[in-house]
């Protein structure tokens, strides 16, 4: 089966267009004001409007309250909610019930014990995004362009479908897939020309390499 690709942090129509045409399976829109990739609900609604069926529009939130989720969903057609903050498994279940949408929970990894959380979240989330844990002083909980030691995932059984994230680029995605056998990959800063500005050529190159046969 082909590897699924999520392009996260889209802010402009040319990035959405490049991702759709190159075969992305998920498009991510960041609703976190501190991020250089933040989009307003109106901007996201415009970017998400003409996305073909079969491509999931993912809304990325960090510790959202119910009001933010409800007001965003009132105007933005999202297919999946990504939770990228400190939401515990009970909150993941609440967000699923509140929104009626599948939830992808991000789990940060820096060392082997961080993988323990994959079990608890795997029981309640629909999908997992296994990302590099942000440095303690980081402004953002994700989208930092940092990789973790992919060998930690080799041979690991994970309860739910999952995407590998963190520091992926067109140059290293094949190696990451070879080591982890991930079913999908997520990228943000590795396909940007500047923070928040996606480069259509890098998006095409990333998707081509991620979906090529693994040798
Ligand atoms: O991308 C952001 O700005 C962001 C802000 C707040 C929380 C999460 C964020 N990104 C999460 C993602 O899904 C990224 O694609 C993932 O962390 C990988 O990022 P990168 O290492 O830059 O490819």
PDB file of C-alpha atoms and ligand atoms in Angstrom:
ATOM      1  CA  UNK A   1       0.000   0.000   0.000  1.00  0.00           C
ATOM      2  CA  UNK A   2       1.230   3.477  -0.833  1.00  0.00           C
ATOM      3  CA  UNK A   3       2.451   5.730   1.965  1.00  0.00           C
ATOM      4  CA  UNK A   4      -0.045   8.453   2.957  1.00  0.00           C
ATOM      5  CA  UNK A   5       1.327  11.981   3.047  1.00  0.00           C
ATOM      6  CA  UNK A   6       0.135  14.883   5.169  1.00  0.00           C
ATOM      7  CA  UNK A   7       1.299  18.362   4.283  1.00  0.00           C
ATOM      8  CA  UNK A   8       0.807  20.464   7.395  1.00  0.00           C
ATOM      9  CA  UNK A   9       0.651  24.193   7.934  1.00  0.00           C
ATOM     10  CA  UNK A  10      -0.734  25.228   4.567  1.00  0.00           C
ATOM     11  CA  UNK A  11      -1.415  28.951   4.352  1.00  0.00           C
ATOM     12  CA  UNK A  12      -1.707  29.686   0.629  1.00  0.00           C
ATOM     13  CA  UNK A  13      -3.631  28.344  -2.360  1.00  0.00           C
ATOM     14  CA  UNK A  14      -0.472  27.420  -4.316  1.00  0.00           C
ATOM     15  CA  UNK A  15       0.608  25.062  -1.524  1.00  0.00           C
ATOM     16  CA  UNK A  16      -2.821  23.442  -1.349  1.00  0.00           C
ATOM     17  CA  UNK A  17      -2.886  23.050  -5.115  1.00  0.00           C
ATOM     18  CA  UNK A  18       0.594  21.485  -5.252  1.00  0.00           C
ATOM     19  CA  UNK A  19      -0.232  19.082  -2.410  1.00  0.00           C
ATOM     20  CA  UNK A  20      -3.550  18.009  -3.950  1.00  0.00           C
ATOM     21  CA  UNK A  21      -2.104  17.489  -7.428  1.00  0.00           C
ATOM     22  CA  UNK A  22       0.926  15.598  -6.136  1.00  0.00           C
ATOM     23  CA  UNK A  23      -1.236  13.129  -4.206  1.00  0.00           C
ATOM     24  CA  UNK A  24      -1.306  14.251  -0.575  1.00  0.00           C
ATOM     25  CA  UNK A  25      -3.842  12.336   1.523  1.00  0.00           C
ATOM     26  CA  UNK A  26      -4.118  14.936   4.312  1.00  0.00           C
ATOM     27  CA  UNK A  27      -3.880  18.728   4.310  1.00  0.00           C
ATOM     28  CA  UNK A  28      -3.211  20.427   7.643  1.00  0.00           C
ATOM     29  CA  UNK A  29      -4.424  23.857   8.732  1.00  0.00           C
ATOM     30  CA  UNK A  30      -2.992  25.309  11.942  1.00  0.00           C
ATOM     31  CA  UNK A  31      -5.332  27.065  14.364  1.00  0.00           C
ATOM     32  CA  UNK A  32      -2.709  28.185  16.850  1.00  0.00           C
ATOM     33  CA  UNK A  33      -2.106  31.944  16.878  1.00  0.00           C
ATOM     34  CA  UNK A  34       1.569  31.765  17.915  1.00  0.00           C
ATOM     35  CA  UNK A  35       2.445  29.714  14.837  1.00  0.00           C
ATOM     36  CA  UNK A  36       3.816  31.327  11.663  1.00  0.00           C
ATOM     37  CA  UNK A  37       1.442  28.897   9.926  1.00  0.00           C
ATOM     38  CA  UNK A  38      -1.654  30.089  11.746  1.00  0.00           C
ATOM     39  CA  UNK A  39      -4.715  30.619   9.592  1.00  0.00           C
ATOM     40  CA  UNK A  40      -7.955  32.308  10.569  1.00  0.00           C
ATOM     41  CA  UNK A  41     -11.195  30.389  10.165  1.00  0.00           C
ATOM     42  CA  UNK A  42     -12.034  32.502   7.116  1.00  0.00           C
ATOM     43  CA  UNK A  43      -8.644  31.800   5.504  1.00  0.00           C
ATOM     44  CA  UNK A  44      -8.903  28.088   6.234  1.00  0.00           C
ATOM     45  CA  UNK A  45     -12.453  27.938   4.883  1.00  0.00           C
ATOM     46  CA  UNK A  46     -11.273  29.417   1.587  1.00  0.00           C
ATOM     47  CA  UNK A  47      -8.273  27.065   1.365  1.00  0.00           C
ATOM     48  CA  UNK A  48     -10.372  24.008   2.267  1.00  0.00           C
ATOM     49  CA  UNK A  49     -13.345  24.764   0.062  1.00  0.00           C
ATOM     50  CA  UNK A  50     -12.366  23.084  -3.188  1.00  0.00           C
ATOM     51  CA  UNK A  51     -10.334  20.175  -1.914  1.00  0.00           C
ATOM     52  CA  UNK A  52     -11.356  17.008  -3.794  1.00  0.00           C
ATOM     53  CA  UNK A  53     -13.189  14.227  -2.009  1.00  0.00           C
ATOM     54  CA  UNK A  54     -10.836  11.639  -0.566  1.00  0.00           C
ATOM     55  CA  UNK A  55      -8.342  14.189   0.725  1.00  0.00           C
ATOM     56  CA  UNK A  56      -8.830  14.869   4.425  1.00  0.00           C
ATOM     57  CA  UNK A  57      -8.732  18.444   5.697  1.00  0.00           C
ATOM     58  CA  UNK A  58      -7.119  18.349   9.117  1.00  0.00           C
ATOM     59  CA  UNK A  59      -7.591  21.120  11.672  1.00  0.00           C
ATOM     60  CA  UNK A  60      -4.622  21.349  14.028  1.00  0.00           C
ATOM     61  CA  UNK A  61      -5.378  22.648  17.519  1.00  0.00           C
ATOM     62  CA  UNK A  62      -3.316  23.020  20.688  1.00  0.00           C
ATOM     63  CA  UNK A  63      -5.309  22.470  23.890  1.00  0.00           C
ATOM     64  CA  UNK A  64      -8.473  23.895  22.307  1.00  0.00           C
ATOM     65  CA  UNK A  65     -11.517  24.625  24.400  1.00  0.00           C
ATOM     66  CA  UNK A  66     -14.941  23.542  23.201  1.00  0.00           C
ATOM     67  CA  UNK A  67     -15.836  27.054  22.045  1.00  0.00           C
ATOM     68  CA  UNK A  68     -12.846  27.244  19.677  1.00  0.00           C
ATOM     69  CA  UNK A  69     -13.611  23.849  18.178  1.00  0.00           C
ATOM     70  CA  UNK A  70     -17.284  24.698  17.718  1.00  0.00           C
ATOM     71  CA  UNK A  71     -16.731  28.134  16.246  1.00  0.00           C
ATOM     72  CA  UNK A  72     -14.065  26.839  13.844  1.00  0.00           C
ATOM     73  CA  UNK A  73     -16.206  23.922  12.694  1.00  0.00           C
ATOM     74  CA  UNK A  74     -19.127  26.263  12.119  1.00  0.00           C
ATOM     75  CA  UNK A  75     -17.288  27.808   9.187  1.00  0.00           C
ATOM     76  CA  UNK A  76     -14.433  25.504   8.171  1.00  0.00           C
ATOM     77  CA  UNK A  77     -15.177  22.135   6.543  1.00  0.00           C
ATOM     78  CA  UNK A  78     -12.772  19.902   8.462  1.00  0.00           C
ATOM     79  CA  UNK A  79     -12.623  16.108   8.218  1.00  0.00           C
ATOM     80  CA  UNK A  80     -10.165  15.345  11.030  1.00  0.00           C
ATOM     81  CA  UNK A  81      -9.158  17.104  14.262  1.00  0.00           C
ATOM     82  CA  UNK A  82      -5.461  16.998  15.163  1.00  0.00           C
ATOM     83  CA  UNK A  83      -4.653  17.629  18.822  1.00  0.00           C
ATOM     84  CA  UNK A  84      -1.084  18.807  19.270  1.00  0.00           C
ATOM     85  CA  UNK A  85      -0.982  20.007  22.860  1.00  0.00           C
ATOM     86  CA  UNK A  86      -1.070  18.379  26.272  1.00  0.00           C
ATOM     87  CA  UNK A  87      -4.549  16.896  25.850  1.00  0.00           C
ATOM     88  CA  UNK A  88      -4.886  13.739  27.939  1.00  0.00           C
ATOM     89  CA  UNK A  89      -6.691  10.622  26.666  1.00  0.00           C
ATOM     90  CA  UNK A  90      -9.952  11.697  28.358  1.00  0.00           C
ATOM     91  CA  UNK A  91      -9.856  15.017  26.508  1.00  0.00           C
ATOM     92  CA  UNK A  92      -9.187  13.219  23.230  1.00  0.00           C
ATOM     93  CA  UNK A  93     -12.357  11.185  23.827  1.00  0.00           C
ATOM     94  CA  UNK A  94     -14.305  14.367  24.674  1.00  0.00           C
ATOM     95  CA  UNK A  95     -13.183  16.116  21.503  1.00  0.00           C
ATOM     96  CA  UNK A  96     -14.224  13.109  19.444  1.00  0.00           C
ATOM     97  CA  UNK A  97     -17.665  13.121  21.049  1.00  0.00           C
ATOM     98  CA  UNK A  98     -18.054  16.901  20.786  1.00  0.00           C
ATOM     99  CA  UNK A  99     -17.048  17.224  17.152  1.00  0.00           C
ATOM    100  CA  UNK A 100     -18.171  13.857  15.789  1.00  0.00           C
ATOM    101  CA  UNK A 101     -14.908  13.784  13.823  1.00  0.00           C
ATOM    102  CA  UNK A 102     -11.947  11.410  13.874  1.00  0.00           C
ATOM    103  CA  UNK A 103      -9.147  12.652  16.118  1.00  0.00           C
ATOM    104  CA  UNK A 104      -5.439  12.380  15.373  1.00  0.00           C
ATOM    105  CA  UNK A 105      -3.371  12.788  18.539  1.00  0.00           C
ATOM    106  CA  UNK A 106       0.224  13.956  18.329  1.00  0.00           C
ATOM    107  CA  UNK A 107       2.648  12.191  20.646  1.00  0.00           C
ATOM    108  CA  UNK A 108       6.106  13.707  21.132  1.00  0.00           C
ATOM    109  CA  UNK A 109       9.085  11.376  21.255  1.00  0.00           C
ATOM    110  CA  UNK A 110      12.625  12.054  22.433  1.00  0.00           C
ATOM    111  CA  UNK A 111      13.483   8.872  24.330  1.00  0.00           C
ATOM    112  CA  UNK A 112      12.176   5.297  24.602  1.00  0.00           C
ATOM    113  CA  UNK A 113       9.853   5.956  27.565  1.00  0.00           C
ATOM    114  CA  UNK A 114       7.922   8.526  25.505  1.00  0.00           C
ATOM    115  CA  UNK A 115       6.617   5.652  23.408  1.00  0.00           C
ATOM    116  CA  UNK A 116       4.568   4.383  26.369  1.00  0.00           C
ATOM    117  CA  UNK A 117       1.979   7.108  25.690  1.00  0.00           C
ATOM    118  CA  UNK A 118       1.218   5.547  22.315  1.00  0.00           C
ATOM    119  CA  UNK A 119      -0.702   2.775  24.063  1.00  0.00           C
ATOM    120  CA  UNK A 120      -2.994   5.056  26.112  1.00  0.00           C
ATOM    121  CA  UNK A 121      -3.699   7.393  23.208  1.00  0.00           C
ATOM    122  CA  UNK A 122      -4.095   4.461  20.849  1.00  0.00           C
ATOM    123  CA  UNK A 123      -7.073   3.327  22.908  1.00  0.00           C
ATOM    124  CA  UNK A 124      -9.040   6.541  22.277  1.00  0.00           C
ATOM    125  CA  UNK A 125      -7.661   8.348  19.225  1.00  0.00           C
ATOM    126  CA  UNK A 126      -8.461   7.326  15.657  1.00  0.00           C
ATOM    127  CA  UNK A 127      -4.944   8.045  14.472  1.00  0.00           C
ATOM    128  CA  UNK A 128      -1.605   8.940  15.995  1.00  0.00           C
ATOM    129  CA  UNK A 129       1.024  11.375  14.802  1.00  0.00           C
ATOM    130  CA  UNK A 130       4.399  10.418  16.178  1.00  0.00           C
ATOM    131  CA  UNK A 131       6.451  13.602  16.230  1.00  0.00           C
ATOM    132  CA  UNK A 132       9.705  14.828  17.726  1.00  0.00           C
ATOM    133  CA  UNK A 133       9.195  16.168  21.242  1.00  0.00           C
ATOM    134  CA  UNK A 134       9.799  19.945  21.159  1.00  0.00           C
ATOM    135  CA  UNK A 135      12.770  21.341  23.092  1.00  0.00           C
ATOM    136  CA  UNK A 136      11.795  22.675  26.557  1.00  0.00           C
ATOM    137  CA  UNK A 137      12.233  26.309  25.492  1.00  0.00           C
ATOM    138  CA  UNK A 138      10.460  25.955  22.121  1.00  0.00           C
ATOM    139  CA  UNK A 139       7.730  28.445  21.222  1.00  0.00           C
ATOM    140  CA  UNK A 140       5.824  25.804  19.292  1.00  0.00           C
ATOM    141  CA  UNK A 141       4.808  22.281  20.300  1.00  0.00           C
ATOM    142  CA  UNK A 142       5.340  21.130  16.713  1.00  0.00           C
ATOM    143  CA  UNK A 143       6.562  22.299  13.341  1.00  0.00           C
ATOM    144  CA  UNK A 144      10.107  22.751  14.660  1.00  0.00           C
ATOM    145  CA  UNK A 145      11.943  20.838  11.942  1.00  0.00           C
ATOM    146  CA  UNK A 146      13.484  18.474  14.489  1.00  0.00           C
ATOM    147  CA  UNK A 147      13.735  14.716  14.038  1.00  0.00           C
ATOM    148  CA  UNK A 148      13.907  12.049  16.737  1.00  0.00           C
ATOM    149  CA  UNK A 149      15.747   8.743  16.588  1.00  0.00           C
ATOM    150  CA  UNK A 150      13.570   6.821  14.120  1.00  0.00           C
ATOM    151  CA  UNK A 151      15.184   3.543  15.179  1.00  0.00           C
ATOM    152  CA  UNK A 152      13.039   3.711  18.336  1.00  0.00           C
ATOM    153  CA  UNK A 153      10.022   2.806  16.198  1.00  0.00           C
ATOM    154  CA  UNK A 154      11.540  -0.099  14.314  1.00  0.00           C
ATOM    155  CA  UNK A 155       9.407  -3.209  14.749  1.00  0.00           C
ATOM    156  CA  UNK A 156       7.017  -1.478  17.191  1.00  0.00           C
ATOM    157  CA  UNK A 157       3.357  -2.555  17.197  1.00  0.00           C
ATOM    158  CA  UNK A 158       1.070   0.486  17.328  1.00  0.00           C
ATOM    159  CA  UNK A 159      -2.672   0.140  17.959  1.00  0.00           C
ATOM    160  CA  UNK A 160      -3.921   2.700  15.445  1.00  0.00           C
ATOM    161  CA  UNK A 161      -2.928   4.018  12.023  1.00  0.00           C
ATOM    162  CA  UNK A 162      -0.104   6.496  12.456  1.00  0.00           C
ATOM    163  CA  UNK A 163       1.987   9.094  10.686  1.00  0.00           C
ATOM    164  CA  UNK A 164       5.658   9.790  11.276  1.00  0.00           C
ATOM    165  CA  UNK A 165       6.544  13.479  11.740  1.00  0.00           C
ATOM    166  CA  UNK A 166       9.403  15.690  12.785  1.00  0.00           C
ATOM    167  CA  UNK A 167      12.229  17.054  10.690  1.00  0.00           C
ATOM    168  CA  UNK A 168      11.280  15.193   7.534  1.00  0.00           C
ATOM    169  CA  UNK A 169      12.476  16.583   4.214  1.00  0.00           C
ATOM    170  CA  UNK A 170      12.559  15.405   0.604  1.00  0.00           C
ATOM    171  CA  UNK A 171      16.131  14.249   1.262  1.00  0.00           C
ATOM    172  CA  UNK A 172      15.530  12.122   4.355  1.00  0.00           C
ATOM    173  CA  UNK A 173      11.984  10.802   3.962  1.00  0.00           C
ATOM    174  CA  UNK A 174      13.042   7.619   2.133  1.00  0.00           C
ATOM    175  CA  UNK A 175      15.496   6.749   4.893  1.00  0.00           C
ATOM    176  CA  UNK A 176      12.855   7.473   7.555  1.00  0.00           C
ATOM    177  CA  UNK A 177      10.399   5.144   5.824  1.00  0.00           C
ATOM    178  CA  UNK A 178      12.999   2.433   5.392  1.00  0.00           C
ATOM    179  CA  UNK A 179      13.790   2.473   9.129  1.00  0.00           C
ATOM    180  CA  UNK A 180      10.289   2.863  10.556  1.00  0.00           C
ATOM    181  CA  UNK A 181       8.037   1.276   7.903  1.00  0.00           C
ATOM    182  CA  UNK A 182       5.580   4.076   8.708  1.00  0.00           C
ATOM    183  CA  UNK A 183       2.224   3.952   6.918  1.00  0.00           C
ATOM    184  CA  UNK A 184       2.257   7.709   6.504  1.00  0.00           C
ATOM    185  CA  UNK A 185       4.398  10.794   6.911  1.00  0.00           C
ATOM    186  CA  UNK A 186       3.719  14.382   7.903  1.00  0.00           C
ATOM    187  CA  UNK A 187       5.839  17.382   7.007  1.00  0.00           C
ATOM    188  CA  UNK A 188       5.729  21.097   7.591  1.00  0.00           C
ATOM    189  CA  UNK A 189       8.984  23.054   7.748  1.00  0.00           C
ATOM    190  CA  UNK A 190      10.799  20.602   5.463  1.00  0.00           C
ATOM    191  CA  UNK A 191       8.745  21.822   2.501  1.00  0.00           C
ATOM    192  CA  UNK A 192       8.957  25.554   3.238  1.00  0.00           C
ATOM    193  CA  UNK A 193      11.041  28.368   1.769  1.00  0.00           C
ATOM    194  CA  UNK A 194      10.444  30.398   4.959  1.00  0.00           C
ATOM    195  CA  UNK A 195       8.378  29.762   8.115  1.00  0.00           C
ATOM    196  CA  UNK A 196       4.747  29.599   7.021  1.00  0.00           C
ATOM    197  CA  UNK A 197       5.513  29.716   3.293  1.00  0.00           C
ATOM    198  CA  UNK A 198       5.221  26.358   1.571  1.00  0.00           C
ATOM    199  CA  UNK A 199       7.338  25.791  -1.541  1.00  0.00           C
ATOM    200  CA  UNK A 200       5.314  23.947  -4.218  1.00  0.00           C
ATOM    201  CA  UNK A 201       8.455  22.344  -5.710  1.00  0.00           C
ATOM    202  CA  UNK A 202       9.503  20.973  -2.319  1.00  0.00           C
ATOM    203  CA  UNK A 203       5.967  19.652  -1.733  1.00  0.00           C
ATOM    204  CA  UNK A 204       6.060  17.804  -5.071  1.00  0.00           C
ATOM    205  CA  UNK A 205       9.499  16.440  -4.417  1.00  0.00           C
ATOM    206  CA  UNK A 206       8.575  15.303  -0.879  1.00  0.00           C
ATOM    207  CA  UNK A 207       5.438  13.483  -2.024  1.00  0.00           C
ATOM    208  CA  UNK A 208       7.204  11.836  -4.961  1.00  0.00           C
ATOM    209  CA  UNK A 209       9.923  10.467  -2.699  1.00  0.00           C
ATOM    210  CA  UNK A 210       7.566   9.449   0.116  1.00  0.00           C
ATOM    211  CA  UNK A 211       5.343   7.484  -2.229  1.00  0.00           C
ATOM    212  CA  UNK A 212       8.107   5.851  -4.280  1.00  0.00           C
ATOM    213  CA  UNK A 213       8.721   2.148  -3.663  1.00  0.00           C
ATOM    214  CA  UNK A 214      10.975   1.573  -0.655  1.00  0.00           C
ATOM    215  CA  UNK A 215      14.123  -0.214  -1.731  1.00  0.00           C
TER     216      UNK A 215
HETATM  217  O1  LIG B   1       3.483  23.696  12.445  1.00  0.00           O
HETATM  218  C1  LIG B   1       3.214  24.444  13.393  1.00  0.00           C
HETATM  219  O2  LIG B   1       3.443  25.658  13.354  1.00  0.00           O
HETATM  220  C2  LIG B   1       2.620  23.866  14.631  1.00  0.00           C
HETATM  221  C3  LIG B   1       2.265  24.730  15.652  1.00  0.00           C
HETATM  222  C4  LIG B   1       1.728  24.233  16.820  1.00  0.00           C
HETATM  223  C5  LIG B   1       1.558  22.888  16.981  1.00  0.00           C
HETATM  224  C6  LIG B   1       1.913  22.012  15.963  1.00  0.00           C
HETATM  225  C7  LIG B   1       2.447  22.501  14.786  1.00  0.00           C
HETATM  226  N1  LIG B   1       2.814  21.630  13.773  1.00  0.00           N
HETATM  227  C8  LIG B   1       2.534  20.245  13.893  1.00  0.00           C
HETATM  228  C9  LIG B   1       2.671  19.396  12.709  1.00  0.00           C
HETATM  229  O3  LIG B   1       1.783  18.601  12.388  1.00  0.00           O
HETATM  230  C10 LIG B   1       3.964  19.372  11.999  1.00  0.00           C
HETATM  231  O4  LIG B   1       3.745  18.996  10.685  1.00  0.00           O
HETATM  232  C11 LIG B   1       4.895  18.372  12.669  1.00  0.00           C
HETATM  233  O5  LIG B   1       5.153  18.826  13.974  1.00  0.00           O
HETATM  234  C12 LIG B   1       6.191  18.250  11.901  1.00  0.00           C
HETATM  235  O6  LIG B   1       6.779  19.504  11.731  1.00  0.00           O
HETATM  236  P1  LIG B   1       8.169  19.645  10.974  1.00  0.00           P
HETATM  237  O7  LIG B   1       9.201  19.058  11.848  1.00  0.00           O
HETATM  238  O8  LIG B   1       8.331  21.113  10.794  1.00  0.00           O
HETATM  239  O9  LIG B   1       8.023  18.938   9.673  1.00  0.00           O
END
